[in-house]
Amino acid sequence: MKCEYRYPNSKDGTITKVLEQFWITGNDHVSFATKKEYEGRVTNSCSRQKKRCTLRITDLKESDSAVYKFRFITNLLLGSYTGEPGIQLSVTDLHLTVSVQRKDSLNSILTLKCSSSCVLPPKSTYVWYENGQKINHDKSTYSINSDSLDSISCAVKGHEDFPAPLIYAPVSPSLSADPSADIFEGSSVTLRCSSEANPPANYTWYKKTKTSTLQPLSRGSEFPLNNIQSSDSGEYYCEAENQLGKRRSTNLNVDVKYPPRLPSVSVNPPGEIVVGGSVNLTCSSDANPAATYAWYKENTASPAADGPMLTIVNIRHEDGGNYYCEARNSRGQHNSTLQLIVVTSSATSAIAGSITFLLLVGLFVVAFFIFRKKMA
């Protein structure tokens, strides 16, 4: 695009000097060439002596369609000028559209149409490329089984250097988690799925289960998990799908960290413990990461045992009382208490009872004879 311009050599005794020369789009008074989408594609060649500028845009895109205007700024008061009405640039391209003609559990028959917004010569023919290979088909529409298709494109015959953008099934999706560090109970994490595909892919999220029946958890490229709980731990994956096919991602493990739950404690053998016997006190708690354990006897500072089990042998009466287990990990701790009851053995109790009974009987007999002697 070229523009020639004129301006007065001077005004009110001030010699005119051109300070800036650039091109704009629409009514924006800032050079469009400074925008990121035009980076490296725009050249503006100007000659102030000839008062002429030439704009060159390479690697044209349909988004470059716009009205382009030349603008220059001088040192004069109100000395900025824009060429009107500008130059209308329309960029067009071949388009490849896809529609599903028939879909069942076995296959999908796709109908593809190659079209352009350009006015093509009558009886134009086309060239088709399937999986990178030219095929023998010259019509504007083409039908194919999607199971045999990786990618496809088309061009107007005679203009093979300007093919339509390649369309293809999704490539293997990639998964990520934000944040990617440790995930703690009560926090939030967002799972993201992305896959290159044309047309763009639609995404469906699943959680791996032991059963074969899977229900979609969510749809979209992002899957937020808010106020996450331990039950949310597991392996997640997504499926990316467009009209040409479907691909599944690898699994992403979500490992939710949480403090120990209320420990469960048990006594073996259960019930009352006989003096001289042995007992095992066991503690367990659900936690992530796994909990470490310590056993304490009430009113003692030092642990009676480190680990989930406390074993007491040759039990004495003083071993009875309240014990508690402490389960701890990096997220917190939790305690549970149990009472250990120590009793004398049943055989010893029976002997002691018999001796006591005999002593009482003897005392009664002695007292009886003493009483009769006094009466006599």
Short mmCIF file of C-alpha atoms in Angstrom, two decimals:
data_model
loop_
_atom_site.label_atom_id
_atom_site.label_comp_id
_atom_site.label_asym_id
_atom_site.label_seq_id
_atom_site.Cartn_x
_atom_site.Cartn_y
_atom_site.Cartn_z
CA MET A 1 0.00 0.00 0.00
CA LYS A 2 1.36 3.40 -1.03
CA CYS A 3 0.58 6.94 0.01
CA GLU A 4 1.80 10.31 -1.24
CA TYR A 5 1.21 13.42 0.84
CA ARG A 6 1.66 17.20 0.72
CA TYR A 7 1.91 19.93 3.37
CA PRO A 8 2.77 23.66 3.43
CA ASN A 9 6.47 24.46 3.76
CA SER A 10 5.74 26.91 6.54
CA LYS A 11 2.91 28.40 8.54
CA ASP A 12 2.86 31.61 10.57
CA GLY A 13 6.63 31.91 10.09
CA THR A 14 7.35 28.34 11.31
CA ILE A 15 9.08 25.99 8.90
CA THR A 16 7.19 22.72 8.71
CA LYS A 17 9.01 19.58 9.79
CA VAL A 18 7.59 16.07 9.63
CA LEU A 19 8.19 14.33 12.95
CA GLU A 20 6.43 10.98 12.49
CA GLN A 21 5.00 8.94 9.61
CA PHE A 22 3.04 5.75 10.22
CA TRP A 23 -0.05 3.74 9.33
CA ILE A 24 -3.13 3.15 11.46
CA THR A 25 -6.26 0.99 11.24
CA GLY A 26 -9.73 2.42 11.72
CA ASN A 27 -9.80 5.47 13.96
CA ASP A 28 -6.92 4.39 16.20
CA HIS A 29 -4.23 7.12 16.11
CA VAL A 30 -1.48 4.74 17.23
CA SER A 31 0.68 2.87 14.71
CA PHE A 32 -0.83 -0.59 14.23
CA ALA A 33 2.68 -1.95 13.59
CA THR A 34 3.41 -1.67 17.33
CA LYS A 35 0.81 -4.35 18.10
CA LYS A 36 2.14 -7.78 18.99
CA GLU A 37 0.16 -9.63 16.29
CA TYR A 38 2.01 -7.66 13.58
CA GLU A 39 5.47 -8.13 15.06
CA GLY A 40 8.04 -8.94 12.35
CA ARG A 41 5.48 -8.71 9.52
CA VAL A 42 5.28 -4.96 8.83
CA THR A 43 7.65 -2.63 6.95
CA ASN A 44 6.98 1.09 6.42
CA SER A 45 9.38 2.63 3.88
CA CYS A 46 9.19 6.42 3.67
CA SER A 47 10.97 9.16 1.73
CA ARG A 48 10.43 12.62 3.24
CA GLN A 49 12.04 14.19 0.19
CA LYS A 50 9.55 12.56 -2.16
CA LYS A 51 6.78 12.72 0.48
CA ARG A 52 5.89 9.11 -0.13
CA CYS A 53 5.42 6.03 2.11
CA THR A 54 4.96 2.36 1.24
CA LEU A 55 3.45 -0.15 3.65
CA ARG A 56 4.26 -3.85 3.26
CA ILE A 57 2.58 -6.60 5.31
CA THR A 58 3.86 -10.15 4.91
CA ASP A 59 2.38 -13.50 5.93
CA LEU A 60 -1.13 -12.09 5.61
CA LYS A 61 -3.88 -13.44 7.83
CA GLU A 62 -7.62 -13.12 7.63
CA SER A 63 -7.43 -11.04 10.82
CA ASP A 64 -5.39 -8.44 8.87
CA SER A 65 -8.57 -7.42 7.05
CA ALA A 66 -9.13 -3.74 7.93
CA VAL A 67 -9.14 -0.14 6.67
CA TYR A 68 -5.55 1.17 6.64
CA LYS A 69 -4.86 4.92 6.79
CA PHE A 70 -1.63 6.88 6.52
CA ARG A 71 -0.95 9.48 9.24
CA PHE A 72 1.85 11.96 9.76
CA ILE A 73 2.64 14.43 12.55
CA THR A 74 4.43 17.76 12.09
CA ASN A 75 5.88 20.37 14.42
CA LEU A 76 2.98 22.74 13.72
CA LEU A 77 0.23 23.39 16.21
CA LEU A 78 -2.61 21.01 15.35
CA GLY A 79 -0.32 19.70 12.65
CA SER A 80 -1.41 16.03 12.63
CA TYR A 81 -3.03 14.67 9.49
CA THR A 82 -4.73 11.41 8.49
CA GLY A 83 -5.51 10.28 4.95
CA GLU A 84 -9.17 9.57 4.41
CA PRO A 85 -11.03 7.35 3.59
CA GLY A 86 -8.08 4.94 3.70
CA ILE A 87 -7.46 1.65 1.92
CA GLN A 88 -9.76 -1.32 2.51
CA LEU A 89 -7.79 -4.59 2.72
CA SER A 90 -9.73 -7.85 2.59
CA VAL A 91 -7.81 -11.05 3.24
CA THR A 92 -9.51 -14.34 2.49
CA ASP A 93 -8.52 -17.97 2.70
CA LEU A 94 -9.78 -21.39 1.91
CA HIS A 95 -11.96 -22.90 4.60
CA LEU A 96 -12.41 -26.56 5.37
CA THR A 97 -15.58 -27.37 7.26
CA VAL A 98 -16.54 -30.72 8.79
CA SER A 99 -19.93 -32.22 9.50
CA VAL A 100 -20.81 -35.65 10.87
CA GLN A 101 -23.04 -37.39 8.36
CA ARG A 102 -23.63 -40.57 10.33
CA LYS A 103 -22.39 -41.71 13.74
CA ASP A 104 -22.91 -45.01 15.45
CA SER A 105 -21.04 -47.27 17.85
CA LEU A 106 -18.74 -48.52 15.07
CA ASN A 107 -17.67 -45.49 13.07
CA SER A 108 -18.31 -41.92 11.99
CA ILE A 109 -18.70 -40.86 8.37
CA LEU A 110 -17.43 -37.31 7.96
CA THR A 111 -18.42 -34.97 5.17
CA LEU A 112 -15.83 -32.26 4.48
CA LYS A 113 -16.35 -29.19 2.33
CA CYS A 114 -13.60 -27.01 0.85
CA SER A 115 -14.77 -23.44 0.25
CA SER A 116 -13.48 -19.89 -0.14
CA SER A 117 -14.94 -16.44 0.24
CA CYS A 118 -13.10 -15.53 -2.96
CA VAL A 119 -15.02 -15.63 -6.22
CA LEU A 120 -13.58 -18.70 -7.95
CA PRO A 121 -13.67 -19.37 -11.68
CA PRO A 122 -16.55 -21.54 -12.88
CA LYS A 123 -15.93 -25.28 -12.73
CA SER A 124 -12.99 -24.90 -10.33
CA THR A 125 -11.55 -28.19 -9.19
CA TYR A 126 -9.81 -29.06 -5.94
CA VAL A 127 -6.87 -31.00 -4.61
CA TRP A 128 -7.18 -33.03 -1.40
CA TYR A 129 -4.44 -34.20 0.96
CA GLU A 130 -5.19 -37.04 3.38
CA ASN A 131 -2.62 -37.76 6.10
CA GLY A 132 -0.13 -35.70 4.07
CA GLN A 133 -0.68 -37.66 0.83
CA LYS A 134 -2.42 -36.34 -2.29
CA ILE A 135 -5.54 -38.34 -3.12
CA ASN A 136 -7.48 -38.80 -6.32
CA HIS A 137 -10.46 -36.53 -5.67
CA ASP A 138 -11.21 -33.13 -7.24
CA LYS A 139 -14.65 -32.20 -5.94
CA SER A 140 -15.34 -29.52 -3.30
CA THR A 141 -16.80 -32.10 -0.90
CA TYR A 142 -15.29 -35.33 0.35
CA SER A 143 -16.58 -38.08 2.63
CA ILE A 144 -14.40 -40.37 4.70
CA ASN A 145 -14.52 -42.73 7.67
CA SER A 146 -13.02 -40.87 10.63
CA ASP A 147 -11.27 -44.02 11.91
CA SER A 148 -8.85 -43.89 8.97
CA LEU A 149 -8.13 -40.17 9.21
CA ASP A 150 -5.32 -38.38 11.05
CA SER A 151 -5.32 -35.10 9.12
CA ILE A 152 -6.74 -33.61 5.93
CA SER A 153 -6.46 -30.42 3.88
CA CYS A 154 -7.48 -29.07 0.50
CA ALA A 155 -6.54 -26.46 -2.11
CA VAL A 156 -7.95 -25.02 -5.31
CA LYS A 157 -6.26 -26.75 -8.23
CA GLY A 158 -3.63 -24.46 -9.67
CA HIS A 159 -3.17 -22.75 -6.30
CA GLU A 160 -1.68 -25.62 -4.32
CA ASP A 161 0.73 -23.20 -2.62
CA PHE A 162 -2.23 -21.80 -0.67
CA PRO A 163 -3.94 -24.79 0.96
CA ALA A 164 -6.64 -24.58 3.57
CA PRO A 165 -5.47 -24.90 7.18
CA LEU A 166 -4.88 -28.51 8.14
CA ILE A 167 -7.63 -30.11 10.17
CA TYR A 168 -6.82 -33.02 12.42
CA ALA A 169 -8.00 -35.05 15.39
CA PRO A 170 -6.73 -34.10 18.88
CA VAL A 171 -3.18 -35.11 19.70
CA SER A 172 -2.47 -36.70 23.07
CA PRO A 173 -3.81 -34.27 25.71
CA SER A 174 -1.51 -32.98 28.42
CA LEU A 175 -2.60 -32.51 32.05
CA SER A 176 -1.43 -30.10 34.73
CA ALA A 177 -2.49 -29.06 38.23
CA ASP A 178 -2.40 -25.56 39.68
CA PRO A 179 -0.94 -25.39 42.25
CA SER A 180 1.37 -28.26 41.35
CA ALA A 181 2.88 -28.58 44.85
CA ASP A 182 1.38 -30.53 47.77
CA ILE A 183 -2.42 -30.40 47.93
CA PHE A 184 -3.86 -30.01 51.43
CA GLU A 185 -7.35 -30.83 52.66
CA GLY A 186 -9.57 -27.73 52.53
CA SER A 187 -7.52 -26.02 49.82
CA SER A 188 -8.39 -25.64 46.13
CA VAL A 189 -6.71 -26.96 42.98
CA THR A 190 -7.51 -26.54 39.30
CA LEU A 191 -6.83 -29.35 36.82
CA ARG A 192 -6.13 -28.27 33.23
CA CYS A 193 -6.26 -30.26 30.00
CA SER A 194 -4.95 -29.09 26.63
CA SER A 195 -4.59 -30.67 23.22
CA GLU A 196 -3.71 -29.39 19.77
CA ALA A 197 -6.65 -29.97 17.45
CA ASN A 198 -8.45 -28.37 14.51
CA PRO A 199 -11.38 -27.88 14.91
CA PRO A 200 -10.68 -27.07 18.57
CA ALA A 201 -11.27 -29.95 20.96
CA ASN A 202 -13.97 -30.27 23.58
CA TYR A 203 -12.87 -31.74 26.92
CA THR A 204 -14.48 -34.19 29.34
CA TRP A 205 -13.10 -35.09 32.79
CA TYR A 206 -13.17 -38.49 34.51
CA LYS A 207 -11.87 -40.05 37.73
CA LYS A 208 -10.47 -43.56 37.54
CA THR A 209 -12.57 -46.08 39.46
CA LYS A 210 -12.51 -49.81 40.13
CA THR A 211 -15.69 -50.26 38.10
CA SER A 212 -15.90 -50.10 34.33
CA THR A 213 -18.81 -47.63 34.39
CA LEU A 214 -17.55 -44.06 34.25
CA GLN A 215 -19.59 -40.91 34.58
CA PRO A 216 -18.26 -37.55 33.36
CA LEU A 217 -17.26 -35.29 36.25
CA SER A 218 -17.04 -32.04 34.31
CA ARG A 219 -16.69 -30.59 30.82
CA GLY A 220 -14.28 -27.90 29.69
CA SER A 221 -10.52 -27.47 29.60
CA GLU A 222 -10.42 -26.67 33.35
CA PHE A 223 -11.75 -28.71 36.25
CA PRO A 224 -11.70 -26.85 39.61
CA LEU A 225 -11.69 -28.80 42.89
CA ASN A 226 -12.65 -26.43 45.70
CA ASN A 227 -12.47 -27.20 49.44
CA ILE A 228 -10.81 -30.46 48.48
CA GLN A 229 -11.31 -33.49 50.75
CA SER A 230 -9.45 -36.76 51.23
CA SER A 231 -12.16 -38.51 49.20
CA ASP A 232 -11.07 -36.43 46.20
CA SER A 233 -7.70 -38.23 46.13
CA GLY A 234 -7.27 -40.44 43.09
CA GLU A 235 -6.29 -40.52 39.44
CA TYR A 236 -7.97 -38.14 37.00
CA TYR A 237 -7.83 -37.96 33.23
CA CYS A 238 -9.48 -36.05 30.41
CA GLU A 239 -10.66 -36.84 26.91
CA ALA A 240 -10.19 -34.38 24.05
CA GLU A 241 -12.63 -34.79 21.18
CA ASN A 242 -13.55 -33.06 17.94
CA GLN A 243 -15.40 -34.22 14.83
CA LEU A 244 -12.35 -36.14 13.62
CA GLY A 245 -11.65 -38.19 16.71
CA LYS A 246 -11.05 -38.60 20.41
CA ARG A 247 -7.88 -38.98 22.49
CA ARG A 248 -7.43 -39.77 26.18
CA SER A 249 -4.76 -38.26 28.38
CA THR A 250 -2.53 -40.10 30.81
CA ASN A 251 -3.63 -40.20 34.46
CA LEU A 252 -2.86 -37.36 36.86
CA ASN A 253 -2.64 -38.40 40.51
CA VAL A 254 -4.23 -36.04 43.03
CA ASP A 255 -2.84 -36.85 46.48
CA VAL A 256 -4.65 -34.89 49.21
CA LYS A 257 -2.67 -34.46 52.44
CA TYR A 258 -4.59 -34.42 55.77
CA PRO A 259 -3.89 -34.79 59.52
CA PRO A 260 -4.55 -38.03 61.46
CA ARG A 261 -8.18 -38.88 62.14
CA LEU A 262 -9.29 -39.97 65.65
CA PRO A 263 -7.14 -43.06 66.31
CA SER A 264 -8.74 -46.44 66.89
CA VAL A 265 -7.30 -48.32 69.91
CA SER A 266 -7.70 -51.97 70.95
CA VAL A 267 -6.60 -54.37 73.73
CA ASN A 268 -5.53 -57.97 73.14
CA PRO A 269 -6.61 -60.00 75.03
CA PRO A 270 -9.73 -57.92 75.61
CA GLY A 271 -11.33 -57.28 78.98
CA GLU A 272 -9.64 -57.38 82.39
CA ILE A 273 -5.93 -58.30 82.45
CA VAL A 274 -4.70 -60.78 85.08
CA VAL A 275 -1.61 -60.02 87.15
CA GLY A 276 1.44 -61.78 85.69
CA GLY A 277 -0.01 -61.96 82.17
CA SER A 278 0.76 -60.00 78.96
CA VAL A 279 -1.21 -57.53 76.87
CA ASN A 280 -0.86 -55.73 73.51
CA LEU A 281 -2.30 -52.23 73.05
CA THR A 282 -2.71 -51.34 69.34
CA CYS A 283 -3.36 -47.93 67.73
CA SER A 284 -4.25 -47.04 64.12
CA SER A 285 -5.32 -43.84 62.35
CA ASP A 286 -6.13 -42.78 58.80
CA ALA A 287 -3.67 -40.04 57.78
CA ASN A 288 -1.75 -38.71 54.76
CA PRO A 289 1.18 -38.77 55.00
CA ALA A 290 1.10 -41.90 57.19
CA ALA A 291 1.07 -41.19 60.92
CA THR A 292 3.75 -42.02 63.43
CA TYR A 293 2.61 -43.29 66.85
CA ALA A 294 3.60 -43.01 70.50
CA TRP A 295 2.00 -44.57 73.61
CA TYR A 296 1.88 -42.75 76.96
CA LYS A 297 0.64 -43.72 80.39
CA GLU A 298 -1.41 -41.06 82.11
CA ASN A 299 0.64 -38.54 84.14
CA THR A 300 3.96 -39.59 82.55
CA ALA A 301 5.99 -37.38 80.23
CA SER A 302 8.07 -40.03 78.48
CA PRO A 303 6.44 -42.38 75.97
CA ALA A 304 5.86 -45.95 77.08
CA ALA A 305 6.48 -47.06 73.49
CA ASP A 306 7.16 -45.63 70.02
CA GLY A 307 5.10 -47.22 67.28
CA PRO A 308 1.52 -48.40 66.87
CA MET A 309 1.81 -51.21 69.47
CA LEU A 310 2.59 -51.21 73.20
CA THR A 311 3.35 -54.63 74.71
CA ILE A 312 3.34 -55.12 78.48
CA VAL A 313 4.57 -58.47 79.92
CA ASN A 314 4.46 -59.86 83.47
CA ILE A 315 1.78 -57.34 84.38
CA ARG A 316 1.57 -55.93 87.87
CA HIS A 317 -1.26 -54.07 89.58
CA GLU A 318 0.56 -50.74 89.12
CA ASP A 319 0.49 -51.27 85.32
CA GLY A 320 -3.22 -50.63 85.34
CA GLY A 321 -4.66 -47.22 84.55
CA ASN A 322 -5.33 -44.90 81.61
CA TYR A 323 -3.15 -45.03 78.49
CA TYR A 324 -3.37 -42.84 75.40
CA CYS A 325 -2.04 -43.14 71.87
CA GLU A 326 -0.79 -40.11 69.95
CA ALA A 327 -0.96 -40.24 66.11
CA ARG A 328 1.04 -37.50 64.40
CA ASN A 329 2.10 -36.36 60.90
CA SER A 330 3.22 -33.10 59.27
CA ARG A 331 -0.39 -31.87 59.12
CA GLY A 332 -1.27 -32.33 62.82
CA GLN A 333 -1.96 -34.86 65.58
CA HIS A 334 -4.84 -36.67 67.32
CA ASN A 335 -5.07 -38.73 70.59
CA SER A 336 -7.23 -41.61 71.82
CA THR A 337 -7.43 -42.98 75.40
CA LEU A 338 -8.18 -46.43 76.86
CA GLN A 339 -8.34 -47.84 80.40
CA LEU A 340 -6.33 -50.95 81.32
CA ILE A 341 -7.85 -52.91 84.24
CA VAL A 342 -5.51 -55.34 86.07
CA VAL A 343 -7.02 -58.01 88.41
CA THR A 344 -5.79 -60.91 90.56
CA SER A 345 -6.15 -64.35 88.95
CA SER A 346 -9.31 -66.40 89.68
CA ALA A 347 -7.34 -69.39 91.13
CA THR A 348 -5.49 -67.21 93.62
CA SER A 349 -8.77 -65.56 94.60
CA ALA A 350 -10.39 -68.95 95.22
CA ILE A 351 -7.54 -70.19 97.48
CA ALA A 352 -7.54 -66.93 99.39
CA GLY A 353 -11.29 -67.21 99.79
CA SER A 354 -11.06 -70.81 101.11
CA ILE A 355 -8.38 -69.92 103.63
CA THR A 356 -10.45 -67.01 104.85
CA PHE A 357 -13.50 -69.27 105.20
CA LEU A 358 -11.58 -71.91 107.19
CA LEU A 359 -10.16 -69.28 109.49
CA LEU A 360 -13.61 -67.94 110.16
CA VAL A 361 -14.92 -71.45 110.87
CA GLY A 362 -12.05 -72.15 113.29
CA LEU A 363 -12.64 -68.91 115.11
CA PHE A 364 -16.33 -69.79 115.41
CA VAL A 365 -15.59 -73.23 116.90
CA VAL A 366 -13.12 -71.82 119.43
CA ALA A 367 -15.61 -69.14 120.45
CA PHE A 368 -18.34 -71.80 120.83
CA PHE A 369 -16.29 -73.96 123.21
CA ILE A 370 -15.24 -70.97 125.25
CA PHE A 371 -18.87 -69.94 125.58
CA ARG A 372 -19.96 -73.46 126.76
CA LYS A 373 -17.15 -73.63 129.29
CA LYS A 374 -18.27 -70.41 130.83
CA MET A 375 -21.89 -71.63 130.97
CA ALA A 376 -20.78 -74.80 132.78
#
